[in-house]
Amino acid sequence: MVPSRGFQSSVDYKQIIGLGKNASVDSMVIIWPDRSYSKFDKPELNKLHTIEQPATGVLYHFDQPVTAPLLQPVANNMDKHTEDDYIDFYYERNLPVLLSKEGPKIAKGDVNGDGLEDIYIGGAKNQSGQLYLQTPEGTFLKKEYPLFKQYAGFEDVAVLLFDADKDGDQDLFIGRRQQYTAQ
């Protein structure tokens, strides 16, 4: 049960569970986030049950073994993205989200025509955007462009790699916004 639904909103905490054509239930097991569990034998149907997590409990044992992870860690040689400390809500109280903390935006595409997907990571205030070219080994090498540093005072709020001029190569679109600081 996850009752939150966005900015300052929630949904009903009641769980309505349909049984289809089944006329009875032999048991009901609730596994809590800490893996403790509550078991109810032959719960009464068509009734409101109030259930609370016990203060202490036995951990639930899953019958199926845990499978190997789907993802493996890899070395990361990319620069760290750093957001500034500006809090929009202090100056614009009716904003639904922090517009100053939207990044980083990322675009992917084959920039150098080698058949591998490269990535552009948009910059934050006082941090230029970064272009990384993929190698055949699957690692990424940073490609420096002075033009990226020239616009480091802006935040990249929209980035896209696409063939804008229809010449067969990828073009980089960057939508930037100037960040202001309150005085």
Short mmCIF file of the C-alpha atoms (twelve columns), coordinates in Angstrom:
data_MODEL
# 
_entry.id   MODEL 
# 
loop_
_atom_site.group_PDB 
_atom_site.id 
_atom_site.type_symbol 
_atom_site.label_atom_id 
_atom_site.label_alt_id 
_atom_site.label_comp_id 
_atom_site.label_asym_id 
_atom_site.label_seq_id 
_atom_site.Cartn_x 
_atom_site.Cartn_y 
_atom_site.Cartn_z 
_atom_site.pdbx_PDB_model_num 
ATOM 1   C CA . MET A 1   0.000   0.000   0.000   1 
ATOM 2   C CA . VAL A 2   1.450   3.336   -1.079  1 
ATOM 3   C CA . PRO A 3   -1.135  6.006   -0.266  1 
ATOM 4   C CA . SER A 4   0.777   9.068   -1.502  1 
ATOM 5   C CA . ARG A 5   -0.083  10.388  -4.946  1 
ATOM 6   C CA . GLY A 6   1.866   13.513  -5.739  1 
ATOM 7   C CA . PHE A 7   2.106   16.913  -4.134  1 
ATOM 8   C CA . GLN A 8   0.103   17.110  -0.865  1 
ATOM 9   C CA . SER A 9   -2.351  14.383  -1.789  1 
ATOM 10  C CA . SER A 10  -3.223  10.893  -0.679  1 
ATOM 11  C CA . VAL A 11  -5.624  8.052   -1.395  1 
ATOM 12  C CA . ASP A 12  -7.783  5.982   0.930   1 
ATOM 13  C CA . TYR A 13  -5.882  3.627   3.225   1 
ATOM 14  C CA . LYS A 14  -8.559  0.945   2.787   1 
ATOM 15  C CA . GLN A 15  -7.607  -1.988  0.572   1 
ATOM 16  C CA . ILE A 16  -10.549 -3.573  -1.221  1 
ATOM 17  C CA . ILE A 17  -9.667  -7.096  -2.301  1 
ATOM 18  C CA . GLY A 18  -11.928 -8.910  -4.751  1 
ATOM 19  C CA . LEU A 19  -12.172 -12.689 -4.743  1 
ATOM 20  C CA . GLY A 20  -13.961 -13.281 -8.019  1 
ATOM 21  C CA . LYS A 21  -16.010 -16.488 -7.812  1 
ATOM 22  C CA . ASN A 22  -14.231 -17.746 -4.676  1 
ATOM 23  C CA . ALA A 23  -16.607 -18.062 -1.709  1 
ATOM 24  C CA . SER A 24  -13.958 -18.437 0.984   1 
ATOM 25  C CA . VAL A 25  -10.321 -17.766 1.844   1 
ATOM 26  C CA . ASP A 26  -8.222  -20.274 3.786   1 
ATOM 27  C CA . SER A 27  -5.707  -17.667 5.011   1 
ATOM 28  C CA . MET A 28  -4.369  -14.182 4.463   1 
ATOM 29  C CA . VAL A 29  -0.685  -13.263 4.886   1 
ATOM 30  C CA . ILE A 30  0.539   -9.673  5.065   1 
ATOM 31  C CA . ILE A 31  4.281   -9.149  4.609   1 
ATOM 32  C CA . TRP A 32  5.381   -5.825  6.112   1 
ATOM 33  C CA . PRO A 33  8.253   -3.696  4.734   1 
ATOM 34  C CA . ASP A 34  10.652  -5.015  7.402   1 
ATOM 35  C CA . ARG A 35  9.835   -8.612  6.263   1 
ATOM 36  C CA . SER A 36  7.856   -9.390  9.430   1 
ATOM 37  C CA . TYR A 37  4.439   -10.842 8.686   1 
ATOM 38  C CA . SER A 38  0.923   -11.247 10.002  1 
ATOM 39  C CA . LYS A 39  -1.159  -14.319 9.176   1 
ATOM 40  C CA . PHE A 40  -4.939  -14.589 9.531   1 
ATOM 41  C CA . ASP A 41  -6.613  -17.990 9.151   1 
ATOM 42  C CA . LYS A 42  -10.061 -18.027 7.523   1 
ATOM 43  C CA . PRO A 43  -10.649 -14.248 7.570   1 
ATOM 44  C CA . GLU A 44  -14.305 -13.275 7.534   1 
ATOM 45  C CA . LEU A 45  -15.483 -12.017 4.123   1 
ATOM 46  C CA . ASN A 46  -17.400 -8.791  3.409   1 
ATOM 47  C CA . LYS A 47  -16.117 -7.247  6.619   1 
ATOM 48  C CA . LEU A 48  -13.815 -4.351  7.428   1 
ATOM 49  C CA . HIS A 49  -10.632 -5.681  9.041   1 
ATOM 50  C CA . THR A 50  -8.367  -3.216  10.861  1 
ATOM 51  C CA . ILE A 51  -4.813  -4.531  10.655  1 
ATOM 52  C CA . GLU A 52  -1.707  -3.012  12.220  1 
ATOM 53  C CA . GLN A 53  1.902   -4.073  11.948  1 
ATOM 54  C CA . PRO A 54  3.008   -5.851  15.148  1 
ATOM 55  C CA . ALA A 55  5.786   -4.201  17.187  1 
ATOM 56  C CA . THR A 56  7.928   -7.322  16.865  1 
ATOM 57  C CA . GLY A 57  7.501   -10.283 14.641  1 
ATOM 58  C CA . VAL A 58  9.079   -13.249 12.947  1 
ATOM 59  C CA . LEU A 59  10.600  -12.531 9.548   1 
ATOM 60  C CA . TYR A 60  8.841   -14.021 6.550   1 
ATOM 61  C CA . HIS A 61  10.839  -16.734 4.789   1 
ATOM 62  C CA . PHE A 62  10.410  -16.757 1.021   1 
ATOM 63  C CA . ASP A 63  10.268  -20.277 -0.445  1 
ATOM 64  C CA . GLN A 64  11.925  -19.257 -3.681  1 
ATOM 65  C CA . PRO A 65  15.657  -18.554 -3.508  1 
ATOM 66  C CA . VAL A 66  16.826  -15.055 -4.278  1 
ATOM 67  C CA . THR A 67  18.007  -14.925 -7.871  1 
ATOM 68  C CA . ALA A 68  21.240  -13.374 -9.021  1 
ATOM 69  C CA . PRO A 69  21.050  -9.603  -9.491  1 
ATOM 70  C CA . LEU A 70  20.005  -8.369  -12.922 1 
ATOM 71  C CA . LEU A 71  22.473  -5.464  -12.899 1 
ATOM 72  C CA . GLN A 72  26.171  -5.466  -12.081 1 
ATOM 73  C CA . PRO A 73  28.146  -2.470  -10.777 1 
ATOM 74  C CA . VAL A 74  30.567  -0.871  -13.209 1 
ATOM 75  C CA . ALA A 75  33.295  1.716   -12.819 1 
ATOM 76  C CA . ASN A 76  32.116  5.291   -13.277 1 
ATOM 77  C CA . ASN A 77  34.508  7.902   -14.650 1 
ATOM 78  C CA . MET A 78  31.854  10.597  -15.139 1 
ATOM 79  C CA . ASP A 79  31.869  13.960  -13.388 1 
ATOM 80  C CA . LYS A 80  29.467  14.302  -10.464 1 
ATOM 81  C CA . HIS A 81  26.380  16.446  -11.054 1 
ATOM 82  C CA . THR A 82  25.955  19.016  -8.275  1 
ATOM 83  C CA . GLU A 83  22.735  20.949  -7.704  1 
ATOM 84  C CA . ASP A 84  22.872  24.386  -6.087  1 
ATOM 85  C CA . ASP A 85  21.246  25.117  -2.712  1 
ATOM 86  C CA . TYR A 86  18.557  27.444  -4.080  1 
ATOM 87  C CA . ILE A 87  15.081  26.563  -2.714  1 
ATOM 88  C CA . ASP A 88  12.312  27.824  -5.025  1 
ATOM 89  C CA . PHE A 89  9.575   27.386  -2.403  1 
ATOM 90  C CA . TYR A 90  11.046  30.202  -0.267  1 
ATOM 91  C CA . TYR A 91  10.346  32.727  -3.037  1 
ATOM 92  C CA . GLU A 92  7.523   31.116  -5.068  1 
ATOM 93  C CA . ARG A 93  5.307   29.342  -2.515  1 
ATOM 94  C CA . ASN A 94  2.713   28.057  -5.000  1 
ATOM 95  C CA . LEU A 95  5.103   26.033  -7.156  1 
ATOM 96  C CA . PRO A 96  4.182   22.329  -7.273  1 
ATOM 97  C CA . VAL A 97  7.825   21.214  -7.711  1 
ATOM 98  C CA . LEU A 98  11.317  22.632  -7.247  1 
ATOM 99  C CA . LEU A 99  12.133  24.018  -10.680 1 
ATOM 100 C CA . SER A 100 15.744  24.623  -9.632  1 
ATOM 101 C CA . LYS A 101 16.334  20.902  -9.041  1 
ATOM 102 C CA . GLU A 102 15.151  19.274  -12.269 1 
ATOM 103 C CA . GLY A 103 18.448  17.968  -13.540 1 
ATOM 104 C CA . PRO A 104 20.436  16.484  -14.848 1 
ATOM 105 C CA . LYS A 105 18.825  15.972  -18.240 1 
ATOM 106 C CA . ILE A 106 20.426  13.313  -20.421 1 
ATOM 107 C CA . ALA A 107 20.356  12.655  -24.170 1 
ATOM 108 C CA . LYS A 108 21.756  9.620   -25.994 1 
ATOM 109 C CA . GLY A 109 22.725  9.083   -29.601 1 
ATOM 110 C CA . ASP A 110 25.617  8.184   -31.876 1 
ATOM 111 C CA . VAL A 111 27.447  11.530  -31.986 1 
ATOM 112 C CA . ASN A 112 30.627  10.456  -33.778 1 
ATOM 113 C CA . GLY A 113 29.156  7.906   -36.227 1 
ATOM 114 C CA . ASP A 114 30.906  4.816   -34.809 1 
ATOM 115 C CA . GLY A 115 27.658  2.877   -34.225 1 
ATOM 116 C CA . LEU A 116 27.827  3.251   -30.421 1 
ATOM 117 C CA . GLU A 117 25.438  5.334   -28.325 1 
ATOM 118 C CA . ASP A 118 27.122  8.338   -26.720 1 
ATOM 119 C CA . ILE A 119 25.566  10.491  -24.007 1 
ATOM 120 C CA . TYR A 120 25.279  14.171  -23.192 1 
ATOM 121 C CA . ILE A 121 24.616  15.065  -19.544 1 
ATOM 122 C CA . GLY A 122 23.217  18.550  -19.049 1 
ATOM 123 C CA . GLY A 123 24.919  20.932  -16.684 1 
ATOM 124 C CA . ALA A 124 23.650  22.644  -13.556 1 
ATOM 125 C CA . LYS A 125 24.326  26.230  -12.473 1 
ATOM 126 C CA . ASN A 126 28.091  26.883  -12.646 1 
ATOM 127 C CA . GLN A 127 28.670  23.397  -14.065 1 
ATOM 128 C CA . SER A 128 28.998  22.886  -17.808 1 
ATOM 129 C CA . GLY A 129 27.336  20.081  -19.713 1 
ATOM 130 C CA . GLN A 130 29.361  16.969  -20.498 1 
ATOM 131 C CA . LEU A 131 29.605  14.844  -23.622 1 
ATOM 132 C CA . TYR A 132 30.786  11.251  -23.194 1 
ATOM 133 C CA . LEU A 133 31.739  9.104   -26.195 1 
ATOM 134 C CA . GLN A 134 31.314  5.349   -25.803 1 
ATOM 135 C CA . THR A 135 34.267  3.079   -26.553 1 
ATOM 136 C CA . PRO A 136 33.975  -0.434  -28.062 1 
ATOM 137 C CA . GLU A 137 34.731  -1.805  -24.550 1 
ATOM 138 C CA . GLY A 138 31.569  -0.106  -23.195 1 
ATOM 139 C CA . THR A 139 33.328  2.626   -21.205 1 
ATOM 140 C CA . PHE A 140 32.805  6.341   -21.772 1 
ATOM 141 C CA . LEU A 141 35.419  9.021   -22.452 1 
ATOM 142 C CA . LYS A 142 34.684  12.690  -21.786 1 
ATOM 143 C CA . LYS A 143 35.003  14.968  -24.841 1 
ATOM 144 C CA . GLU A 144 35.776  18.578  -23.914 1 
ATOM 145 C CA . TYR A 145 34.194  21.467  -25.833 1 
ATOM 146 C CA . PRO A 146 34.912  25.115  -24.877 1 
ATOM 147 C CA . LEU A 147 31.359  26.038  -25.898 1 
ATOM 148 C CA . PHE A 148 29.942  23.931  -23.043 1 
ATOM 149 C CA . LYS A 149 32.015  25.888  -20.494 1 
ATOM 150 C CA . GLN A 150 30.916  29.206  -21.999 1 
ATOM 151 C CA . TYR A 151 27.329  28.521  -20.856 1 
ATOM 152 C CA . ALA A 152 28.124  27.059  -17.415 1 
ATOM 153 C CA . GLY A 153 26.138  29.865  -15.734 1 
ATOM 154 C CA . PHE A 154 22.918  28.410  -17.140 1 
ATOM 155 C CA . GLU A 155 21.095  25.187  -16.270 1 
ATOM 156 C CA . ASP A 156 20.419  22.706  -19.074 1 
ATOM 157 C CA . VAL A 157 16.690  21.986  -18.606 1 
ATOM 158 C CA . ALA A 158 16.105  20.213  -21.946 1 
ATOM 159 C CA . VAL A 159 18.566  18.219  -24.065 1 
ATOM 160 C CA . LEU A 160 18.026  16.164  -27.202 1 
ATOM 161 C CA . LEU A 161 20.246  14.448  -29.766 1 
ATOM 162 C CA . PHE A 162 18.551  14.239  -33.190 1 
ATOM 163 C CA . ASP A 163 19.237  14.918  -36.852 1 
ATOM 164 C CA . ALA A 164 17.943  18.501  -36.998 1 
ATOM 165 C CA . ASP A 165 19.377  19.387  -40.420 1 
ATOM 166 C CA . LYS A 166 18.747  15.973  -42.061 1 
ATOM 167 C CA . ASP A 167 22.420  15.453  -42.953 1 
ATOM 168 C CA . GLY A 168 22.666  11.983  -41.387 1 
ATOM 169 C CA . ASP A 169 24.455  12.879  -38.152 1 
ATOM 170 C CA . GLN A 170 23.237  13.692  -34.649 1 
ATOM 171 C CA . ASP A 171 22.797  17.337  -33.650 1 
ATOM 172 C CA . LEU A 172 22.626  18.447  -30.020 1 
ATOM 173 C CA . PHE A 173 19.769  20.681  -28.852 1 
ATOM 174 C CA . ILE A 174 20.200  22.262  -25.414 1 
ATOM 175 C CA . GLY A 175 17.439  24.304  -23.763 1 
ATOM 176 C CA . ARG A 176 18.954  26.471  -21.059 1 
ATOM 177 C CA . ARG A 177 17.536  28.576  -18.258 1 
ATOM 178 C CA . GLN A 178 19.399  31.251  -16.336 1 
ATOM 179 C CA . GLN A 179 19.404  30.604  -12.608 1 
ATOM 180 C CA . TYR A 180 18.733  33.594  -10.398 1 
ATOM 181 C CA . THR A 181 19.684  33.939  -6.771  1 
ATOM 182 C CA . ALA A 182 17.624  35.943  -4.301  1 
ATOM 183 C CA . GLN A 183 19.230  39.004  -2.776  1 
# 
